Short mmCIF file of C-alpha atoms in Angstrom, two decimals:
data_model
loop_
_atom_site.label_atom_id
_atom_site.label_comp_id
_atom_site.label_asym_id
_atom_site.label_seq_id
_atom_site.Cartn_x
_atom_site.Cartn_y
_atom_site.Cartn_z
CA MET A 4 -13.51 24.13 -5.35
CA MET A 5 -11.22 21.08 -5.94
CA GLN A 6 -7.96 22.93 -5.43
CA ASP A 7 -5.90 23.59 -2.27
CA SER A 8 -3.77 26.47 -1.66
CA ILE A 9 -0.51 24.55 -1.68
CA ASP A 10 3.23 25.86 -2.69
CA PHE A 11 5.84 23.04 -2.07
CA GLY A 12 8.68 25.46 -2.40
CA THR A 13 8.04 28.35 -0.07
CA MET A 14 5.31 27.36 2.43
CA ASN A 15 6.20 26.75 5.95
CA ILE A 16 7.01 22.80 6.19
CA PRO A 17 4.84 21.80 9.20
CA LYS A 18 1.93 23.85 7.79
CA LEU A 19 2.64 22.36 4.33
CA PHE A 20 2.75 18.76 5.82
CA ARG A 21 -0.46 19.27 7.64
CA LYS A 22 -2.19 20.31 4.39
CA MET A 23 -0.91 17.26 2.61
CA PHE A 24 -1.00 14.63 5.56
CA ILE A 25 -4.64 15.19 7.08
CA PRO A 26 -6.60 14.69 3.83
CA THR A 27 -4.09 11.82 2.66
CA LEU A 28 -4.39 10.14 6.07
CA LEU A 29 -8.13 10.21 5.88
CA GLY A 30 -8.15 9.01 2.35
CA MET A 31 -5.78 6.26 2.84
CA VAL A 32 -7.55 5.08 6.12
CA LEU A 33 -10.98 5.10 4.52
CA SER A 34 -9.58 3.20 1.53
CA ALA A 35 -8.31 0.56 3.89
CA THR A 36 -11.71 0.18 5.36
CA ILE A 37 -12.87 -1.19 2.05
CA THR A 38 -10.74 -4.29 2.81
CA ILE A 39 -11.56 -4.36 6.49
CA ILE A 40 -15.28 -3.98 6.01
CA ASP A 41 -15.19 -6.96 3.56
CA GLY A 42 -13.63 -8.95 6.28
CA ILE A 43 -16.06 -8.06 8.87
CA PHE A 44 -19.09 -8.85 6.78
CA VAL A 45 -17.48 -12.02 5.28
CA GLY A 46 -16.52 -13.22 8.77
CA ARG A 47 -19.68 -12.53 10.54
CA GLY A 48 -22.03 -13.10 7.60
CA VAL A 49 -20.50 -16.11 5.69
CA GLY A 50 -17.98 -17.73 8.11
CA SER A 51 -14.18 -18.21 9.02
CA ASP A 52 -13.55 -20.40 5.96
CA ALA A 53 -14.82 -17.67 3.63
CA LEU A 54 -12.57 -15.13 5.70
CA ALA A 55 -9.58 -17.34 5.10
CA ALA A 56 -10.56 -17.59 1.38
CA VAL A 57 -10.40 -13.89 1.12
CA ASN A 58 -6.95 -13.60 2.87
CA ILE A 59 -5.65 -16.15 0.29
CA VAL A 60 -6.93 -14.00 -2.49
CA ALA A 61 -5.66 -10.71 -0.91
CA PRO A 62 -2.02 -10.88 -2.56
CA PHE A 63 -3.74 -10.00 -5.81
CA PHE A 64 -5.13 -6.72 -4.24
CA MET A 65 -1.39 -6.09 -2.93
CA LEU A 66 -0.02 -6.71 -6.39
CA SER A 67 -2.43 -4.33 -8.36
CA ALA A 68 -2.04 -1.67 -5.68
CA GLY A 69 1.81 -2.10 -5.71
CA ILE A 70 1.80 -1.59 -9.42
CA GLY A 71 -0.17 1.52 -8.94
CA LEU A 72 2.11 2.68 -6.12
CA MET A 73 5.27 1.96 -8.13
CA PHE A 74 4.19 4.15 -11.13
CA GLY A 75 2.43 6.69 -8.82
CA VAL A 76 5.69 7.09 -6.83
CA GLY A 77 7.98 7.18 -9.73
CA ALA A 78 5.83 9.50 -11.87
CA SER A 79 5.20 11.74 -8.87
CA ILE A 80 8.90 12.11 -8.07
CA VAL A 81 9.90 12.77 -11.66
CA ALA A 82 7.05 15.06 -12.25
CA SER A 83 7.64 16.87 -8.92
CA ILE A 84 11.24 17.66 -10.06
CA HIS A 85 10.11 18.72 -13.47
CA LEU A 86 7.63 21.17 -11.97
CA ALA A 87 10.40 22.57 -9.69
CA HIS A 88 11.86 23.61 -13.02
CA ASN A 89 8.82 24.90 -14.51
CA LYS A 90 8.49 21.96 -16.98
CA VAL A 91 4.69 21.47 -16.96
CA LYS A 92 4.39 19.74 -20.21
CA VAL A 93 7.19 17.15 -19.43
CA ALA A 94 5.56 16.47 -16.12
CA SER A 95 2.19 15.96 -17.76
CA ILE A 96 3.71 13.45 -20.35
CA ASN A 97 5.28 11.49 -17.36
CA ILE A 98 2.12 10.91 -15.71
CA THR A 99 0.33 10.16 -18.88
CA GLN A 100 2.87 7.61 -19.58
CA ALA A 101 2.68 6.07 -16.19
CA ILE A 102 -1.14 5.63 -16.19
CA THR A 103 -1.10 4.19 -19.85
CA VAL A 104 1.65 1.73 -19.23
CA SER A 105 0.45 0.65 -15.55
CA LEU A 106 -3.06 0.01 -16.91
CA SER A 107 -1.72 -2.18 -19.86
CA ILE A 108 0.47 -4.23 -17.42
CA THR A 109 -2.32 -4.86 -15.04
CA VAL A 110 -5.01 -5.95 -17.60
CA LEU A 111 -2.23 -8.42 -19.03
CA LEU A 112 -1.66 -10.05 -15.57
CA CYS A 113 -5.38 -10.26 -14.72
CA ALA A 114 -5.88 -12.16 -18.09
CA LEU A 115 -3.11 -14.56 -17.09
CA VAL A 116 -4.31 -15.05 -13.64
CA MET A 117 -7.90 -15.75 -14.81
CA LEU A 118 -6.64 -18.25 -17.32
CA PHE A 119 -4.79 -20.30 -14.84
CA ARG A 120 -6.95 -19.40 -11.70
CA THR A 121 -7.19 -22.88 -10.12
CA ASP A 122 -3.36 -23.30 -10.26
CA MET A 123 -3.04 -19.73 -8.84
CA ALA A 124 -5.20 -20.60 -5.96
CA TYR A 125 -3.21 -23.62 -5.01
CA LEU A 126 -0.06 -21.64 -5.38
CA LEU A 127 -1.31 -18.93 -2.89
CA GLY A 128 -1.79 -21.69 -0.26
CA SER A 129 -5.22 -22.60 -0.71
CA SER A 130 -6.47 -26.11 0.52
CA ASP A 131 -8.92 -28.29 -1.20
CA LEU A 132 -11.48 -27.36 1.32
CA LEU A 133 -11.26 -23.56 0.65
CA LEU A 134 -10.75 -23.89 -3.21
CA PRO A 135 -14.22 -23.30 -4.11
CA LEU A 136 -14.46 -20.15 -2.01
CA VAL A 137 -11.25 -18.97 -3.32
CA LEU A 138 -12.27 -19.43 -6.81
CA GLU A 139 -15.75 -17.71 -6.13
CA TYR A 140 -13.87 -14.48 -4.81
CA MET A 141 -11.22 -14.51 -7.58
CA ASN A 142 -13.81 -14.77 -10.41
CA TRP A 143 -15.24 -11.40 -9.29
CA ILE A 144 -12.25 -9.45 -8.08
CA VAL A 145 -9.44 -10.26 -10.41
CA PRO A 146 -11.14 -8.73 -13.59
CA PHE A 147 -11.45 -5.48 -12.04
CA LEU A 148 -8.05 -5.14 -10.40
CA ALA A 149 -7.07 -2.57 -13.19
CA CYS A 150 -9.48 -0.26 -11.59
CA ASN A 151 -7.84 -0.71 -8.15
CA MET A 152 -4.48 0.04 -9.94
CA LEU A 153 -5.84 3.11 -11.42
CA LEU A 154 -7.10 4.43 -8.21
CA SER A 155 -3.68 3.94 -6.60
CA VAL A 156 -1.73 5.72 -9.30
CA GLY A 157 -4.32 8.46 -9.62
CA LEU A 158 -4.13 9.57 -5.94
CA PHE A 159 -0.65 10.40 -6.48
CA VAL A 160 -1.12 12.47 -9.62
CA ILE A 161 -4.16 14.41 -7.90
CA ARG A 162 -2.22 15.24 -4.59
CA LEU A 163 0.76 16.54 -6.86
CA ASP A 164 -1.80 18.57 -8.78
CA GLY A 165 -2.50 20.28 -5.39
CA SER A 166 -5.95 18.78 -4.70
CA PRO A 167 -5.29 16.32 -1.68
CA THR A 168 -8.86 16.90 -0.45
CA PHE A 169 -10.31 15.68 -3.62
CA ALA A 170 -7.83 12.85 -3.52
CA MET A 171 -9.24 12.01 -0.06
CA MET A 172 -12.80 12.20 -1.45
CA CYS A 173 -11.73 9.39 -4.12
CA SER A 174 -10.96 7.09 -1.23
CA ALA A 175 -13.99 8.25 0.93
CA VAL A 176 -16.78 7.90 -1.44
CA PRO A 177 -15.83 4.23 -2.34
CA ALA A 178 -15.46 3.42 1.20
CA ALA A 179 -18.98 4.51 1.87
CA ILE A 180 -20.29 2.79 -1.04
CA ASN A 181 -18.65 -0.32 -0.05
CA LEU A 182 -19.98 -0.22 3.40
CA VAL A 183 -23.69 0.14 2.26
CA LEU A 184 -23.30 -2.49 -0.60
CA ASP A 185 -21.59 -4.89 1.77
CA TYR A 186 -24.30 -5.01 4.35
CA VAL A 187 -27.19 -5.08 1.56
CA LEU A 188 -25.47 -7.84 -0.66
CA VAL A 189 -24.36 -10.12 2.19
CA PHE A 190 -27.10 -9.84 4.80
CA PRO A 191 -30.58 -8.93 3.26
CA LEU A 192 -29.79 -10.36 -0.21
CA GLN A 193 -27.68 -13.30 1.13
CA LEU A 194 -25.28 -13.30 -1.87
CA GLY A 195 -22.44 -14.61 0.59
CA LEU A 196 -18.92 -14.18 -0.62
CA ALA A 197 -19.84 -13.04 -3.97
CA GLY A 198 -21.80 -10.28 -2.53
CA ALA A 199 -18.88 -9.24 -0.54
CA ALA A 200 -16.71 -9.30 -3.81
CA ILE A 201 -19.46 -7.30 -6.00
CA ALA A 202 -19.52 -4.58 -3.21
CA SER A 203 -15.71 -4.14 -3.45
CA VAL A 204 -15.84 -4.08 -7.32
CA ILE A 205 -18.52 -1.41 -7.48
CA SER A 206 -16.79 0.92 -4.92
CA VAL A 207 -13.32 0.51 -6.76
CA VAL A 208 -14.88 1.32 -10.07
CA VAL A 209 -16.51 4.30 -8.80
CA GLY A 210 -13.21 5.60 -7.35
CA SER A 211 -11.49 5.04 -10.53
CA ILE A 212 -14.13 7.09 -12.53
CA MET A 213 -13.72 9.90 -10.08
CA ILE A 214 -9.92 9.82 -10.82
CA LEU A 215 -10.55 9.99 -14.63
CA VAL A 216 -13.18 12.77 -14.29
CA TYR A 217 -10.87 14.91 -12.34
CA LEU A 218 -7.79 14.44 -14.69
CA LEU A 219 -10.08 15.04 -17.78
CA LYS A 220 -12.05 17.91 -16.44
CA TYR A 221 -10.85 19.52 -13.11
CA ASN A 222 -7.12 19.46 -13.37
CA LYS A 223 -5.21 22.33 -12.10
CA VAL A 224 -1.47 21.90 -13.46
CA LEU A 225 -1.07 18.33 -14.72
CA TYR A 226 -3.05 16.86 -17.51
CA LEU A 227 -3.34 13.95 -19.67
CA TYR A 228 -1.75 13.80 -23.27
CA ARG A 229 -2.88 11.68 -26.13
CA PRO A 230 -0.50 8.76 -26.41
CA LYS A 231 1.70 8.88 -29.62
CA PHE A 232 3.03 5.52 -31.22
CA SER A 233 5.90 6.88 -33.29
CA LEU A 234 9.20 5.06 -32.94
CA LYS A 235 10.60 8.26 -31.18
CA SER A 236 7.76 8.34 -28.69
CA ILE A 237 7.78 4.72 -27.90
CA ARG A 238 11.65 4.92 -27.30
CA LEU A 239 11.21 8.06 -24.87
CA THR A 240 8.34 6.37 -23.22
CA ILE A 241 10.38 3.18 -22.59
CA ARG A 242 13.21 5.27 -21.23
CA ASN A 243 10.92 7.41 -18.86
CA ILE A 244 9.01 4.22 -17.64
CA GLY A 245 12.20 2.49 -16.96
CA TYR A 246 13.30 5.44 -14.74
CA MET A 247 9.92 5.76 -12.98
CA ILE A 248 10.22 1.96 -12.23
CA LYS A 249 13.63 2.35 -10.68
CA LEU A 250 12.44 5.36 -8.54
CA GLY A 251 9.00 3.44 -7.64
CA PHE A 252 10.20 -0.08 -7.39
CA SER A 253 10.70 0.00 -3.64
CA ALA A 254 7.05 1.24 -3.37
CA PHE A 255 6.03 -1.76 -5.26
CA LEU A 256 8.12 -4.09 -3.08
CA ASN A 257 6.29 -2.54 -0.02
CA GLU A 258 3.04 -3.89 -1.14
CA ALA A 259 4.76 -7.11 -2.57
CA ALA A 260 6.18 -7.32 1.00
CA ILE A 261 2.55 -7.48 2.55
CA ALA A 262 1.65 -9.85 -0.16
CA CYS A 263 4.63 -11.94 0.92
CA MET A 264 3.77 -11.80 4.38
CA MET A 265 0.40 -12.95 3.79
CA LEU A 266 1.60 -15.64 1.27
CA VAL A 267 4.24 -17.32 3.44
CA GLY A 268 2.08 -16.78 6.62
CA ASN A 269 -0.75 -18.70 4.95
CA TYR A 270 1.49 -21.66 4.38
CA VAL A 271 3.05 -21.61 7.84
CA PHE A 272 -0.28 -21.21 9.63
CA ILE A 273 -2.26 -23.75 7.67
CA HIS A 274 0.88 -26.12 8.40
CA TYR A 275 0.82 -25.62 12.08
CA LEU A 276 -2.86 -24.79 12.71
CA GLY A 277 -5.16 -25.72 9.81
CA GLU A 278 -7.81 -23.47 8.34
CA ASP A 279 -8.61 -21.96 11.84
CA GLY A 280 -4.94 -20.74 11.85
CA VAL A 281 -5.40 -19.04 8.52
CA ALA A 282 -8.81 -17.50 9.59
CA ALA A 283 -7.11 -16.08 12.64
CA TYR A 284 -4.06 -14.81 10.76
CA SER A 285 -6.50 -13.20 8.27
CA VAL A 286 -7.73 -10.91 11.00
CA ALA A 287 -4.07 -9.72 11.56
CA CYS A 288 -3.77 -9.25 7.85
CA TYR A 289 -7.10 -7.20 7.75
CA TRP A 290 -5.95 -4.98 10.66
CA PHE A 291 -2.42 -4.38 9.18
CA PRO A 292 -3.52 -2.32 6.21
CA ILE A 293 -4.85 0.44 8.66
CA VAL A 294 -1.48 0.67 10.26
CA PHE A 295 0.37 0.43 6.87
CA MET A 296 -1.84 3.36 5.36
CA VAL A 297 -1.32 5.66 8.44
CA ASN A 298 2.34 5.35 7.92
CA ASN A 299 2.26 5.31 4.29
CA ALA A 300 0.22 8.48 4.55
CA ILE A 301 3.29 10.23 6.29
CA ALA A 302 5.66 9.05 3.62
CA GLN A 303 3.40 10.00 0.72
CA SER A 304 2.62 13.32 2.30
CA THR A 305 6.32 14.14 2.66
CA GLN A 306 7.26 12.72 -0.72
CA PRO A 307 6.13 15.61 -2.84
CA ILE A 308 7.47 18.20 -0.37
CA ILE A 309 10.97 16.27 -0.35
CA SER A 310 11.06 15.72 -4.20
CA TYR A 311 10.11 19.18 -4.99
CA ASN A 312 12.70 20.75 -2.83
CA TYR A 313 15.41 18.07 -3.57
CA GLY A 314 14.85 19.18 -7.31
CA ALA A 315 15.21 22.82 -6.41
CA GLY A 316 18.24 22.19 -4.32
CA GLN A 317 16.69 23.27 -1.02
CA TRP A 318 18.31 20.76 1.35
CA ILE A 319 17.43 22.53 4.56
CA ARG A 320 13.60 22.09 3.74
CA VAL A 321 14.21 18.44 2.69
CA LYS A 322 15.73 17.58 5.98
CA GLN A 323 13.20 19.46 7.91
CA ALA A 324 10.46 17.45 6.16
CA PHE A 325 12.35 14.19 6.82
CA ARG A 326 12.78 14.83 10.48
CA LEU A 327 9.09 15.83 10.79
CA SER A 328 8.10 12.60 9.24
CA LEU A 329 10.26 10.65 11.66
CA LYS A 330 8.41 12.17 14.63
CA PHE A 331 5.05 11.36 13.38
CA ALA A 332 6.16 7.89 12.65
CA ILE A 333 7.26 7.21 16.10
CA ILE A 334 3.97 8.58 17.52
CA CYS A 335 1.78 6.71 15.09
CA GLY A 336 3.85 3.49 15.37
CA ALA A 337 3.68 3.43 19.18
CA LEU A 338 -0.04 4.39 19.14
CA ALA A 339 -0.89 1.62 16.75
CA CYS A 340 0.95 -1.03 18.79
CA LEU A 341 -0.83 0.20 21.95
CA VAL A 342 -4.35 0.41 20.43
CA THR A 343 -3.97 -3.13 18.79
CA ILE A 344 -3.00 -4.81 22.12
CA VAL A 345 -5.75 -3.07 24.20
CA LEU A 346 -8.49 -3.52 21.66
CA CYS A 347 -7.51 -7.00 20.41
CA PRO A 348 -10.47 -9.08 21.79
CA ALA A 349 -13.00 -6.50 20.49
CA VAL A 350 -11.31 -6.29 16.90
CA VAL A 351 -11.09 -10.20 16.81
CA SER A 352 -14.86 -10.41 17.64
CA LEU A 353 -15.76 -8.11 14.88
CA PHE A 354 -14.49 -10.56 12.39
CA LEU A 355 -14.86 -13.99 14.04
CA GLY A 356 -17.78 -13.60 16.48
CA SER A 357 -17.61 -14.29 20.26
CA THR A 358 -16.63 -17.93 20.11
CA GLY A 359 -14.55 -20.55 18.12
CA ASN A 360 -11.21 -21.93 17.79
CA ALA A 361 -9.91 -19.33 15.22
CA ARG A 362 -11.05 -16.55 17.55
CA GLU A 363 -8.90 -17.96 20.31
CA ILE A 364 -6.01 -18.34 18.30
CA ALA A 365 -6.17 -14.69 17.12
CA ILE A 366 -6.63 -13.26 20.52
CA GLN A 367 -3.54 -14.99 21.79
CA GLY A 368 -1.34 -14.13 18.80
CA ILE A 369 -2.19 -10.71 17.58
CA PRO A 370 -0.64 -8.84 20.48
CA TYR A 371 2.56 -10.32 19.58
CA PHE A 372 2.21 -9.50 15.94
CA ALA A 373 1.43 -5.72 17.02
CA LEU A 374 4.97 -5.45 18.77
CA GLY A 375 6.46 -4.69 15.27
CA PHE A 376 4.39 -1.67 14.45
CA LEU A 377 6.68 1.05 15.76
CA PHE A 378 9.81 -0.32 13.79
CA PHE A 379 7.42 -0.72 10.81
CA ALA A 380 6.43 2.89 10.82
CA LEU A 381 10.17 3.94 10.86
CA ASN A 382 10.96 1.63 8.17
CA ILE A 383 8.24 2.93 5.74
CA VAL A 384 9.26 6.61 6.31
CA CYS A 385 13.12 5.97 5.89
CA ILE A 386 12.40 3.80 2.84
CA GLY A 387 9.96 6.72 1.47
CA TYR A 388 12.71 9.35 2.13
CA PHE A 389 15.46 7.37 0.10
CA GLN A 390 12.76 7.05 -2.79
CA SER A 391 12.05 10.82 -2.70
CA ILE A 392 15.69 11.76 -3.21
CA GLU A 393 16.26 9.44 -6.13
CA LYS A 394 18.28 6.79 -4.00
CA PHE A 395 16.43 3.90 -5.62
CA LYS A 396 19.00 1.33 -5.01
CA GLN A 397 19.07 1.83 -1.16
CA ALA A 398 15.15 1.94 -1.20
CA THR A 399 14.92 -1.09 -3.17
CA PHE A 400 17.75 -3.08 -1.17
CA PHE A 401 15.98 -2.30 2.10
CA THR A 402 12.49 -3.30 0.82
CA VAL A 403 13.72 -6.60 -0.69
CA LEU A 404 15.75 -7.33 2.51
CA ARG A 405 12.70 -6.45 4.74
CA GLY A 406 9.74 -7.80 2.62
CA ILE A 407 11.18 -10.97 1.11
CA VAL A 408 14.39 -12.35 2.64
CA ILE A 409 14.20 -11.58 6.37
CA ILE A 410 10.43 -12.21 6.73
CA THR A 411 10.76 -15.58 4.99
CA VAL A 412 13.60 -16.67 7.21
CA CYS A 413 11.75 -15.38 10.33
CA PHE A 414 8.50 -17.32 9.39
CA VAL A 415 10.65 -20.57 8.77
CA SER A 416 12.82 -20.50 11.81
CA LEU A 417 11.07 -18.78 14.71
CA PRO A 418 8.40 -21.51 14.90
CA LEU A 419 11.01 -23.88 15.25
CA LEU A 420 12.56 -22.12 18.17
CA TRP A 421 9.13 -20.76 19.96
CA GLY A 422 6.29 -22.72 18.55
CA ILE A 423 3.11 -20.99 17.76
CA LYS A 424 4.22 -17.88 19.40
CA GLY A 425 7.28 -17.69 17.07
CA ILE A 426 4.87 -17.54 13.91
CA TRP A 427 3.23 -14.41 15.40
CA LEU A 428 6.74 -12.93 16.14
CA ALA A 429 8.12 -13.43 12.72
CA VAL A 430 6.80 -9.94 11.49
CA PRO A 431 7.97 -7.98 14.38
CA PHE A 432 11.39 -9.56 14.39
CA THR A 433 11.55 -8.61 10.74
CA GLU A 434 10.84 -4.92 11.31
CA LEU A 435 13.41 -4.81 14.05
CA ILE A 436 16.24 -6.31 12.12
CA THR A 437 15.31 -4.15 9.23
CA PHE A 438 15.38 -0.97 11.23
CA ALA A 439 18.69 -1.83 12.87
CA ILE A 440 20.27 -2.31 9.36
CA ILE A 441 18.96 1.07 8.07
CA ILE A 442 20.19 2.83 11.27
CA SER A 443 23.80 1.19 10.67
CA TYR A 444 23.66 2.37 7.09
CA TYR A 445 22.78 5.79 8.03
CA LEU A 446 25.32 6.16 10.80
CA ARG A 447 28.07 4.64 8.41
CA GLN A 448 27.15 7.36 5.78
CA HIS A 449 27.04 10.07 8.34
CA PHE A 450 30.56 9.31 9.62
CA LYS A 451 31.88 9.25 6.16
CA ARG A 452 31.17 13.02 5.81
#
């Protein structure tokens, strides 16, 4: 009942894309609602300072999800190519290594963060006023980030195993649980910020359990191996993990880019506009994951199609899938921009109510922020294409340029040129400049042929 009829090598590309995209999109959007629902209940039930505190802790979510994406993308690409050559056992070993190592890394990082949590809170941009709220949220969220990571990497494996519908359910069920628990814990039980955190933790734990149950009991092709600790096994694991990290590093950097956007933005907004500025910016940061998930769904739906056919040497099918993903990116990016601008007052009111300085700052600035959504969509799909055909150097270069270098320069320089408007335009300018660089690279490679 959990399996879908999917053949990456022979099925019609548009039909195959639809089979992958629709459940992947629904699953990712529902997954993003976990964060958004938290924001709505925290903003309306606890206050704008609590909303700002959650936004300061949010980069930890990005980090754990990024580790999951890095290993998920890397293992999925490698396993896809092995499956194209009927090497099922090797593909299964790859996904086992990815899950085991990524879990170990995340647990270690969580322990370090909890050991130095006050210093980490200040490093992420917390003020003295927000520090108690930031620590309250961290104390619940950080210890369970390994479950968030497992959910991220597990979705890749289940989709590659031919079950995108069940992968969707692994996102939908936690989202529904989070919705109910957020309301109950924040409003009737009056647990405040801790209640929102507990709701998130329970929902993510349930999702990770669903992943494990599928992989251990309902898997179709891929399965988990018992880890071996001989010298030869450790050496092969290190080699395989290193290659997966190379392939998936730009996926990690995509999440790191959002974390960097939040981190640098928090610093800039609190410098120019104080805690109300961070609260206003947090609304944009809560809305942004929906846009990211839609476009990431396009990239992740085409990734196994492109990787499998790339491994099989079927370049016509590779190019057909890539062109289809670009068309969807243009449509989704343009719609996201239009919807955000039109619904901006309503969206902001969901988080910050109908009055307040933070609300006015958000309503004035978010339409500028939304102008970059079209170029963001195209950038995500193009970088995903480079990942899928093992051009990890190009994918990593464009991701670092976009997510760390250009955005930092824009956040620092544009407010000096255009004031508060310049802060909101930093992200759109980053996406535009990155897209221009990617197009220049593509045209240069095209004319060399």
